[in-house]
Short mmCIF file of C-alpha atoms and ligand atoms in Angstrom, two decimals:
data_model
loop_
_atom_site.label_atom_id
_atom_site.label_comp_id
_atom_site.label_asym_id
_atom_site.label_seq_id
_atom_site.Cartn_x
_atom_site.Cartn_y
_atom_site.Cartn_z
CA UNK A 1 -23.88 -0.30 35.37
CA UNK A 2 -25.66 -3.14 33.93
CA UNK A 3 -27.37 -5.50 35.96
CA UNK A 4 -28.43 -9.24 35.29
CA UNK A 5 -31.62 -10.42 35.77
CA UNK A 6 -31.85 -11.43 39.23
CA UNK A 7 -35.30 -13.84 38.62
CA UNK A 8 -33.11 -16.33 36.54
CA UNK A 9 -31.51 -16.86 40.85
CA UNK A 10 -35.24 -18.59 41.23
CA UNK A 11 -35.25 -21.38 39.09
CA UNK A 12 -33.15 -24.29 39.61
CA UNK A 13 -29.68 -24.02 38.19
CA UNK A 14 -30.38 -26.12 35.22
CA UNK A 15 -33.61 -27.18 32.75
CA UNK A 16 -34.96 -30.13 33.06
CA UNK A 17 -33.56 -32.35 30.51
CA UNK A 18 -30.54 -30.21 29.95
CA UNK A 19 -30.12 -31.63 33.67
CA UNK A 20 -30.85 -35.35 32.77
CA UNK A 21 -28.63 -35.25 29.72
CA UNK A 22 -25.83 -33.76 32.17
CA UNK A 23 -26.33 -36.90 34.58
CA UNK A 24 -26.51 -39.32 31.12
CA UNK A 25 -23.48 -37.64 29.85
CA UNK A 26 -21.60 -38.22 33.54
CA UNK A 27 -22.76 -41.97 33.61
CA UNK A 28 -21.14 -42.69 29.72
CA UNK A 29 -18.05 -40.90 30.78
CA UNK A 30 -18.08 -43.14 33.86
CA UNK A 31 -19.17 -46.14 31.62
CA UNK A 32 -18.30 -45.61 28.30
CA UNK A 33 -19.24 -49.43 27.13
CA UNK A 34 -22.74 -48.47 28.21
CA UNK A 35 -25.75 -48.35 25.48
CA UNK A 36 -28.18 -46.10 26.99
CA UNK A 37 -31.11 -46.49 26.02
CA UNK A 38 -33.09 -42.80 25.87
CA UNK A 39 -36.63 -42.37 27.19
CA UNK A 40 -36.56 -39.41 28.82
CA UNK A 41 -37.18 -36.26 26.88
CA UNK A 42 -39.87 -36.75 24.76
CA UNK A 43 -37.89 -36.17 21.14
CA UNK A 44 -39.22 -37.66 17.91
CA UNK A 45 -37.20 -40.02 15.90
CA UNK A 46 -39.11 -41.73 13.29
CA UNK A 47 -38.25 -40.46 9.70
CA UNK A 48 -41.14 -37.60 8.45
CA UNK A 49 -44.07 -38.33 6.32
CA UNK A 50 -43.18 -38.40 2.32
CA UNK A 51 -45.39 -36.05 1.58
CA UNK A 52 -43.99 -33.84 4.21
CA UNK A 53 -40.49 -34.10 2.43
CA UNK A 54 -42.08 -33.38 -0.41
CA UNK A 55 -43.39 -30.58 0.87
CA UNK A 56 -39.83 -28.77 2.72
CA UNK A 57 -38.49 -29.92 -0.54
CA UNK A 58 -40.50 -27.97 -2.89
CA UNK A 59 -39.58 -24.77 -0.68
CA UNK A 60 -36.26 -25.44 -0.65
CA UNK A 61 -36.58 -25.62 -4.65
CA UNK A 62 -38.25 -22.31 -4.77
CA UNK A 63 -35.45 -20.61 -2.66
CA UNK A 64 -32.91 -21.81 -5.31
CA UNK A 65 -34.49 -20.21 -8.04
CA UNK A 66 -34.62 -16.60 -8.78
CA UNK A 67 -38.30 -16.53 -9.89
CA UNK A 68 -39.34 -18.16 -6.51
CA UNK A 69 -37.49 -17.17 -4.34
CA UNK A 70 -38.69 -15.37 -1.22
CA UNK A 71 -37.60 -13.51 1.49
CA UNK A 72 -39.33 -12.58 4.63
CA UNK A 73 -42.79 -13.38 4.95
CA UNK A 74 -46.24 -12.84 7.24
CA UNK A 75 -45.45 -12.70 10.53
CA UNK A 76 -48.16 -14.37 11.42
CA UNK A 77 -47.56 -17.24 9.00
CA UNK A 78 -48.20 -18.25 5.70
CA UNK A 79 -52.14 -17.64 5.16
CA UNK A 80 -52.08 -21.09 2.88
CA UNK A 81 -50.57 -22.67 6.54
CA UNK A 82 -53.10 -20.77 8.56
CA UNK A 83 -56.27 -21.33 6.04
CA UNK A 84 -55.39 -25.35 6.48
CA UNK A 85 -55.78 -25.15 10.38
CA UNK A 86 -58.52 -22.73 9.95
CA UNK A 87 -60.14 -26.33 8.10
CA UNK A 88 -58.28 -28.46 10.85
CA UNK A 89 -60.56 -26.99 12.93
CA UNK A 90 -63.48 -27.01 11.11
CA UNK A 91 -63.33 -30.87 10.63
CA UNK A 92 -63.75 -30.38 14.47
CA UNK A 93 -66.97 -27.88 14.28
CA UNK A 94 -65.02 -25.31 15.13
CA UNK A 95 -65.07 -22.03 12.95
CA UNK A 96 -61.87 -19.67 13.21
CA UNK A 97 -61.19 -16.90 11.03
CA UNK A 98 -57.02 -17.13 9.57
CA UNK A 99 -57.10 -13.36 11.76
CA UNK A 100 -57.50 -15.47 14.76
CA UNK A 101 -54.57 -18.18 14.13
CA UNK A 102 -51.04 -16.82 13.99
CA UNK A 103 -48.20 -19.45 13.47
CA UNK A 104 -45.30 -20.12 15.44
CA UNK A 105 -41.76 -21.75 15.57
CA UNK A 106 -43.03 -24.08 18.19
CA UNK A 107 -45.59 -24.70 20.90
CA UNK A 108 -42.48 -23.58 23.43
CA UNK A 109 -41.61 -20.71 22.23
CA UNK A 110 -45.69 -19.41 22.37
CA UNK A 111 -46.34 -21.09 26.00
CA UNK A 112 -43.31 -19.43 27.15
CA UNK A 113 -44.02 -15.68 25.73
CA UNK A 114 -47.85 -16.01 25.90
CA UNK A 115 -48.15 -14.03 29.21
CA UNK A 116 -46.50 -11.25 27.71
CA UNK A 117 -49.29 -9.92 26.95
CA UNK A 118 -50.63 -10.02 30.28
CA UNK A 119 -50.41 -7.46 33.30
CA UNK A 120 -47.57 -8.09 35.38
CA UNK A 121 -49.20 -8.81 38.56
CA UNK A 122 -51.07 -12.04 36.76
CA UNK A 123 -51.93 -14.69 39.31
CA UNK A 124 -50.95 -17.95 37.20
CA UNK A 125 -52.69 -21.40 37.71
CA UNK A 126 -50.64 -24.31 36.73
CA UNK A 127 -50.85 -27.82 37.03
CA UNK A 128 -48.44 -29.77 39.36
CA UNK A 129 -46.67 -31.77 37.86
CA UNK A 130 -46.62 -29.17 35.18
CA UNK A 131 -44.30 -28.65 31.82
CA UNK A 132 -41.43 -26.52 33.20
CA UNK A 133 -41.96 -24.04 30.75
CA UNK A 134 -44.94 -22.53 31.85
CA UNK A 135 -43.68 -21.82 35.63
CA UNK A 136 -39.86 -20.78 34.37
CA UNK A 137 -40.84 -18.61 31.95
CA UNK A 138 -43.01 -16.61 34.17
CA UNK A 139 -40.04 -16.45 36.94
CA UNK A 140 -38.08 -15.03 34.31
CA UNK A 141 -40.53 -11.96 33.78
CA UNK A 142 -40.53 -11.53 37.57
CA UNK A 143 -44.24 -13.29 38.35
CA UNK A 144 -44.37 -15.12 41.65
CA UNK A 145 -48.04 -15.17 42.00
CA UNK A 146 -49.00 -18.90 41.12
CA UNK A 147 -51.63 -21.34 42.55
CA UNK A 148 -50.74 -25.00 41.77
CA UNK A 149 -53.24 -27.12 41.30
CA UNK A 150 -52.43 -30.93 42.68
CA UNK A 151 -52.88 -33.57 39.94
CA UNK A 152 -52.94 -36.86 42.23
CA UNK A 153 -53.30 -40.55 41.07
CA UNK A 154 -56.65 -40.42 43.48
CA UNK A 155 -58.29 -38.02 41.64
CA UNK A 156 -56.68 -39.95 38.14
CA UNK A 157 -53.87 -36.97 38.09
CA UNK A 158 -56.85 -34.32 36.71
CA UNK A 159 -56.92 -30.94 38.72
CA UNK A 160 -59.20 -29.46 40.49
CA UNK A 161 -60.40 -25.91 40.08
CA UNK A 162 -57.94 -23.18 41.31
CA UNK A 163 -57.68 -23.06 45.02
CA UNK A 164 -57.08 -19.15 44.54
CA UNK A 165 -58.94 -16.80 41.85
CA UNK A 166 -56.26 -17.39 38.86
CA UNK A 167 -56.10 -14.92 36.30
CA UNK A 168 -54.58 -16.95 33.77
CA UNK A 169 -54.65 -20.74 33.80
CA UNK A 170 -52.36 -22.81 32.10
CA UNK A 171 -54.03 -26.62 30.96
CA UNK A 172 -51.87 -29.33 29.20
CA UNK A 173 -54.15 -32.32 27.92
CA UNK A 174 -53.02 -34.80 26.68
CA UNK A 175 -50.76 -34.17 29.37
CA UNK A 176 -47.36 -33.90 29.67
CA UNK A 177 -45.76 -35.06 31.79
CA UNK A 178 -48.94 -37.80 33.54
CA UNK A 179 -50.25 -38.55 30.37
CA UNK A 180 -53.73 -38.24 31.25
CA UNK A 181 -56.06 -36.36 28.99
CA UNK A 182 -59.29 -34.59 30.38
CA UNK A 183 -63.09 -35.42 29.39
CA UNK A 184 -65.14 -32.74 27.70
CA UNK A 185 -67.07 -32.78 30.92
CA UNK A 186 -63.79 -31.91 32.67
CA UNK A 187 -62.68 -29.04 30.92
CA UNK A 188 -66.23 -27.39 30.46
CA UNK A 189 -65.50 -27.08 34.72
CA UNK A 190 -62.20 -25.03 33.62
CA UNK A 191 -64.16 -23.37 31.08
CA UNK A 192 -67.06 -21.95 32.96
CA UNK A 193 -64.61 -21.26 36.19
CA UNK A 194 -63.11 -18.76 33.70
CA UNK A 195 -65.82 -16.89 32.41
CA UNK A 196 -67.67 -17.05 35.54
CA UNK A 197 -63.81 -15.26 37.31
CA UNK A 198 -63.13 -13.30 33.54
CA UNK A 199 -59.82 -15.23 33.67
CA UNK A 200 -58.05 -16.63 30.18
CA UNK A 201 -56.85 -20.42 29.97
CA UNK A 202 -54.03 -21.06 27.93
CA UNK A 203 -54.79 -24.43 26.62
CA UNK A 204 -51.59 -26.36 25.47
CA UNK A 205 -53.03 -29.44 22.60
CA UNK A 206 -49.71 -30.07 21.58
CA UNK A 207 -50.57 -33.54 22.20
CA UNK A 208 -53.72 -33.49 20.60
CA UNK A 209 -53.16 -36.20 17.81
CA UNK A 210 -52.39 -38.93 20.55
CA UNK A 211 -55.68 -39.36 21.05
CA UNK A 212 -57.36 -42.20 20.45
CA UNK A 213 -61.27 -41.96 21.06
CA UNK A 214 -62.88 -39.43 19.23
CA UNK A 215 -65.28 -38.24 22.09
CA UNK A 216 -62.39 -37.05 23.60
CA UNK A 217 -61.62 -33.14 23.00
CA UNK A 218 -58.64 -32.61 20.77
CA UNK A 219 -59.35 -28.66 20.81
CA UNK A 220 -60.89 -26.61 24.62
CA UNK A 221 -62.65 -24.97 21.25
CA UNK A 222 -64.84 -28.15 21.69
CA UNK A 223 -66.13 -27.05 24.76
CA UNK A 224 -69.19 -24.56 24.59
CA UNK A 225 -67.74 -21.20 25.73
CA UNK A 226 -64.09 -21.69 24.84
CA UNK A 227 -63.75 -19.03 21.86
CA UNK A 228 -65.17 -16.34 24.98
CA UNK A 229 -61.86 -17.32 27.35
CA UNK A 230 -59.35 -19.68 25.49
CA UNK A 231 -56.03 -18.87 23.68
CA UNK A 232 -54.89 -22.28 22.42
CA UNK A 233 -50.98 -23.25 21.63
CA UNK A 234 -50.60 -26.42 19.18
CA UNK A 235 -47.63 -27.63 17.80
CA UNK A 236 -46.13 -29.43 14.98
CA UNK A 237 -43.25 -31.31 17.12
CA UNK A 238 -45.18 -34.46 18.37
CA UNK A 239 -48.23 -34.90 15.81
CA UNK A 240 -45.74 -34.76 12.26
CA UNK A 241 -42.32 -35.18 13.66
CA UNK A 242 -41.07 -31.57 13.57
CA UNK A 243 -39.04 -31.44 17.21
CA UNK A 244 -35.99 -30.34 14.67
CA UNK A 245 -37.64 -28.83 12.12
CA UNK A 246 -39.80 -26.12 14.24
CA UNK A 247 -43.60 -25.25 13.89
CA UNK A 248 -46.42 -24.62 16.28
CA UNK A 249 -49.03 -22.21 16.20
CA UNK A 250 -51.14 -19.97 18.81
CA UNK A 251 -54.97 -19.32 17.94
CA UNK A 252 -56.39 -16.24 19.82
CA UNK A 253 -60.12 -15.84 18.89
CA UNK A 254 -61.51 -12.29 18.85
CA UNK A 255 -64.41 -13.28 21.13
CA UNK A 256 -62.24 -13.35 24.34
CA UNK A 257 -63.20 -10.35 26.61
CA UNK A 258 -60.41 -8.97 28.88
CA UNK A 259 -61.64 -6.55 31.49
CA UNK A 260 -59.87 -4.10 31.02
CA UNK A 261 -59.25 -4.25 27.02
CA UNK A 262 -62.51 -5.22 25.78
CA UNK A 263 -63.09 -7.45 22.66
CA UNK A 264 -60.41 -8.20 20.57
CA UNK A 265 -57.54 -6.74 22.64
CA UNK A 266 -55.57 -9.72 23.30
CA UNK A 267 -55.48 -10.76 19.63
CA UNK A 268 -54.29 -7.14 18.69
CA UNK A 269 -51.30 -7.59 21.34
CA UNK A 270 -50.00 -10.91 20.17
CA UNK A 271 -50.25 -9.37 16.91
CA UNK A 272 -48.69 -6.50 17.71
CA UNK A 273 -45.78 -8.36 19.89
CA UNK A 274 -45.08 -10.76 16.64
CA UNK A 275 -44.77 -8.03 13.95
CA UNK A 276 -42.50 -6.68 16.99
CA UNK A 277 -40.45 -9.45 18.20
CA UNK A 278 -40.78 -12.51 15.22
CA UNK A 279 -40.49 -12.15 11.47
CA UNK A 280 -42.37 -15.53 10.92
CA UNK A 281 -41.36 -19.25 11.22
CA UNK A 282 -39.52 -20.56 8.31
CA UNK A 283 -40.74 -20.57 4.91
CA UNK A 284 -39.30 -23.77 4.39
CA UNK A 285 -40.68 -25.19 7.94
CA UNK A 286 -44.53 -23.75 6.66
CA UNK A 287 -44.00 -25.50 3.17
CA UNK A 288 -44.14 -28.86 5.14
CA UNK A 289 -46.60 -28.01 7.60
CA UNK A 290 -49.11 -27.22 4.71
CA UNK A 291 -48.00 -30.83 3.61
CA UNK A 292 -48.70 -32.19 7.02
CA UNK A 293 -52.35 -31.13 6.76
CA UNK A 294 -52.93 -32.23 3.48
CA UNK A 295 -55.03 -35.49 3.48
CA UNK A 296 -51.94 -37.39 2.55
CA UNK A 297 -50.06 -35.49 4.79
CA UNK A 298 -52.54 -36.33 8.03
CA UNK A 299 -52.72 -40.46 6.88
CA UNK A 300 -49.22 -41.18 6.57
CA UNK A 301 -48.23 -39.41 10.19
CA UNK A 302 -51.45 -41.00 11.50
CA UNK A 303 -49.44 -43.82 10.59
CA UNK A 304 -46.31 -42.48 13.07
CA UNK A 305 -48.63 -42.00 15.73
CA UNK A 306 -49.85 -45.36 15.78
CA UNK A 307 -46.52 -46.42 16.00
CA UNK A 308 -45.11 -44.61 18.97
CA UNK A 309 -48.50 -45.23 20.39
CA UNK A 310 -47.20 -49.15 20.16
CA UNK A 311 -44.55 -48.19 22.04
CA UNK A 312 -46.29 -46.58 24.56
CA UNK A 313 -48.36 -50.19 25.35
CA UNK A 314 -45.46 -52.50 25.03
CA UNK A 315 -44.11 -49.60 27.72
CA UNK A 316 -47.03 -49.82 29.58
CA UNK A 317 -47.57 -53.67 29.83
CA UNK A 318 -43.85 -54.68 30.11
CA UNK A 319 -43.88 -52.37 33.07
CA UNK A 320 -47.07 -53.59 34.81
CA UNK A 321 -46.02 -57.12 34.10
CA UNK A 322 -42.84 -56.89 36.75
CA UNK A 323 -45.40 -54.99 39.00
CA UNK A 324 -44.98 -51.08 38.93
CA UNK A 325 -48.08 -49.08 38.64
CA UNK A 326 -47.97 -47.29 35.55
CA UNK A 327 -50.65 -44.66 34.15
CA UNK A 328 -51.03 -42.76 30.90
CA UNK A 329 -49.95 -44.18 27.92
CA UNK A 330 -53.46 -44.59 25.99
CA UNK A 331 -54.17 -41.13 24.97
CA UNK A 332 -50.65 -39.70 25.04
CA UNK A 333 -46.73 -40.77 24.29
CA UNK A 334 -46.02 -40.65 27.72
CA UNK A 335 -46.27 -43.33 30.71
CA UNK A 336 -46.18 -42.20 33.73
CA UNK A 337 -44.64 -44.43 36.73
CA UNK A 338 -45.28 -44.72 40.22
CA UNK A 339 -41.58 -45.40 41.58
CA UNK A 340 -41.52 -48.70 43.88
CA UNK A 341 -41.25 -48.70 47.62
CA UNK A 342 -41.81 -44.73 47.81
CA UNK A 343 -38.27 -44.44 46.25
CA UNK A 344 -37.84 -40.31 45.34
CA UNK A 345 -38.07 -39.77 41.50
CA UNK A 346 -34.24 -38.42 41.12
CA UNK A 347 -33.08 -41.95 43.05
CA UNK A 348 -35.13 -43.64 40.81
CA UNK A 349 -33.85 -42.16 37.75
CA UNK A 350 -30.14 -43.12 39.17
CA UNK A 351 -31.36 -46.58 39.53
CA UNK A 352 -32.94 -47.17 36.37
CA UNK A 353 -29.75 -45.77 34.76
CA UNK A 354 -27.25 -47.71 36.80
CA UNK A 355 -28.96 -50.87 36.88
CA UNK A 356 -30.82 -50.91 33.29
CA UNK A 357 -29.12 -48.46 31.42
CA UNK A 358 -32.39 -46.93 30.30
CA UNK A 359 -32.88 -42.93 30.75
CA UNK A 360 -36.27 -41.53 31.88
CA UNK A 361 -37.65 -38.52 33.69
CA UNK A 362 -37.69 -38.21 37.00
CA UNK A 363 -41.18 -36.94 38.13
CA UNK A 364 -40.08 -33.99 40.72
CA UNK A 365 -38.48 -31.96 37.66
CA UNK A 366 -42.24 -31.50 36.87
CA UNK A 367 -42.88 -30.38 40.50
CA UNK A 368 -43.71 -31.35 44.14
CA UNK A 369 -46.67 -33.93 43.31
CA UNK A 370 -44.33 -35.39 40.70
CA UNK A 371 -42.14 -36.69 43.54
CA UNK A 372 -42.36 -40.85 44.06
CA UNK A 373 -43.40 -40.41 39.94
CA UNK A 374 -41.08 -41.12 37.25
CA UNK A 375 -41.75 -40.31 32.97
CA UNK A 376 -40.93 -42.91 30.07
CA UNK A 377 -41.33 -41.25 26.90
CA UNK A 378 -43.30 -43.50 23.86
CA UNK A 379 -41.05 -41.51 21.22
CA UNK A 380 -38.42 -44.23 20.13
CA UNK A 381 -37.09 -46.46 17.83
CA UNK A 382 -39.37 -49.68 17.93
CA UNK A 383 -35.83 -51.77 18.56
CA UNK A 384 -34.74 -49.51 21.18
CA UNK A 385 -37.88 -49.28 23.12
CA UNK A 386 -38.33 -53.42 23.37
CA UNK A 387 -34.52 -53.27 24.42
CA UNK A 388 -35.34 -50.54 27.12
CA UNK A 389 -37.89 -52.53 28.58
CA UNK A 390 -36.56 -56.09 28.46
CA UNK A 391 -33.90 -54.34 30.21
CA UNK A 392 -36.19 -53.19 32.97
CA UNK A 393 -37.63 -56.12 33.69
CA UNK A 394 -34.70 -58.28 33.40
CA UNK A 395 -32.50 -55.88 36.02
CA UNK A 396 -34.30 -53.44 37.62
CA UNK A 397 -34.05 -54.79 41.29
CA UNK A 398 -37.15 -54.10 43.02
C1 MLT B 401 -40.80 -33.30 26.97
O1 MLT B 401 -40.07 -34.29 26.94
O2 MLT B 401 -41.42 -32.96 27.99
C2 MLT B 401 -40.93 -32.48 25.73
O3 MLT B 401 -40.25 -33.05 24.68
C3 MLT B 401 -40.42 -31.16 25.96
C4 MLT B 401 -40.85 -30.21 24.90
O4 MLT B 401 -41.76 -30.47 24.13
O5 MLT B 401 -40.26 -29.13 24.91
#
């Protein structure tokens, strides 16, 4: 007799923003003259970069043409994709050999498998509020050994060291969902806990272009050490506008020592999982992520970035103007809000929606210290995002 997995009975019945766009779709079916305005998952919308076309264009070319054309490719990913992030990361001071960087079909696809290759009995650090992914997918492959680590506005939402020894430990910065990015000084702490406790961090940058002060680490490979415990998932989605299109890569460098594999070992297991389980992202999808890095490529979504990161301060200071206490929103597309009069983050997300129209997310879907929080997403449509917030502060009753 088959049998389901029983884990999926651990996670709440529905994701996230599968969840919030259930609770949208029930308030336009109760409202249908309603414009709702949509700040809550954190989805791209701006057109991509010309030279980006240019680039899934040319591919798509090559496929119609019989001289050109190709079928499957590397499963770890184009090695013209992975040389360019090889020099991504060089710009940085950071030498990686193409061996080390395998690409992906997204940042949430790698976060979510990552721990494959770890024993099942893994303790797992996470931060709380934390992605979903990272917890979820780990139910799902029957781990229930996590420490949460509390990221409170006292401490400016950045987390202290696991409570418990953690085996693995999963670190978001520029963080999603508080969008609060960590110091060099910061991570180096996560950095030496690990080799000092042989554990791996799994270091999500997928926010990594955001930043805006270049003292601030865009890579843990920054931090002295990192390339001994660090397996690093960036992504595509966010920095070049490829939430549709699909592109992320992981970069495992040889140097990490697992005790009981030695050198190399967890490199050789995603390697050996990918040629198992993925026959490589898109050809069409790498054609414009070589275009992305390009220096034309890097200027003209530079360019993107600067615009949703204008969104995120007209969030930010139309907010604070009626009062709320807002955080992020300098280093990252998201703002994070401190819901009024200790009003729960789901209530508040009915509010917002009932009396303004505008969606967010409520804090609690990213876990207990979430709760009384409440996520505006930067990604938007200049238009929509002044309407959103004129909204706000015009009838939001607080
Ligand atoms: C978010 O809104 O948190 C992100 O868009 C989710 C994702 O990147 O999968």
């Amino acid at each position: 007799m088959a049998k389901i997995n029983k884990n999926y009975s651990k996670l709440k019945p529905s994701y996230l923003f599968r969840e919030i766009a259930n609770r949208t779709k029930a308030f336009l079916e109760k409202n249908p003259e309603a414009l709702v305005l949509r700040l809550g998952i954190g989805d791209t919308t701006e057109p991509l970069a010309p030279s980006i076309i240019k680039g899934l264009k040319t591919e798509v070319e090559k496929l119609a043409n019989k001289k050109t054309y190709t079928g499957y490719g590397d499963e770890h990913g184009d090695i013209r994709l992975r040389s360019a992030l090889k020099d991504w990361y060089k710009k940085r001071g950071i030498s990686l050999d193409v061996s080390e960087i395998f690409i992906s079909d997204g940042a949430k696809p790698d976060t979510s498998n990552i721990s494959s290759i770890f024993a099942p009995d893994t303790v797992i650090a996470v931060q709380n509020p934390v992605y979903p992914v990272y917890v979820d997918s780990n139910i799902i492959s029957g781990r229930d050994n996590f420490v949460f680590m509390p990221c409170i506005a006292n401490k400016n939402f950045i987390p202290d060291l696991p409570e418990k020894k953690a085996d693995l430990i999963f670190l978001c910065s520029p963080n999603n969902p508080t969008g609060v990015v960590m110091n060099k000084k910061q991570l180096k702490k996560f950095v030496d806990y690990a080799i000092k406790n042989k554990s791996i961090i799994v270091f999500d940058n997928a926010y990594a272009a955001f930043i805006q002060d270049d003292d601030l680490p865009r890579s843990i490979y920054e931090i002295n050490g990192a390339e001994k415990c660090a397996i690093e998932i960036g992504s595509f989605s966010k920095s070049a506008g490829f939430t549709g299109v699909r592109l992320g890569w992981t970069t495992i460098p040889e140097e990490i020592e697992i005790e009981d594999g030695g050198m190399g070992a967890l490199n050789k297991l995603w390697s050996r999982r990918k040629a198992t389980m993925f026959n490589g992202p898109s050809n069409i999808a790498q054609e414009g992520g070589i275009a992305a890095l390009s220096p034309e490529g890097l200027r003209e979504s530079a360019k993107i970035i600067a615009y949703y990161m204008e969104n995120a301060k007209i969030i930010k200071e139309g907010l604070e103007k009626i009062g709320l206490e807002v955080f992020g929103g300098v280093h990252a597309p998201y703002i994070w809000v401190k819901t009024p009069k200790g009003i729960s983050s789901w209530e508040f997300f009915d509010k917002v929606l009932q009396e303004t129209q505008v969606v967010g997310t409520p804090g609690e879907g990213f876990g207990k210290y979430g709760e009384g929080y409440f996520r505006l997403s930067a990604f938007g449509n200049r238009e929509n995002i002044q309407r959103a917030v004129k909204s706000i502060q015009k009838n939001l009753k607080i």
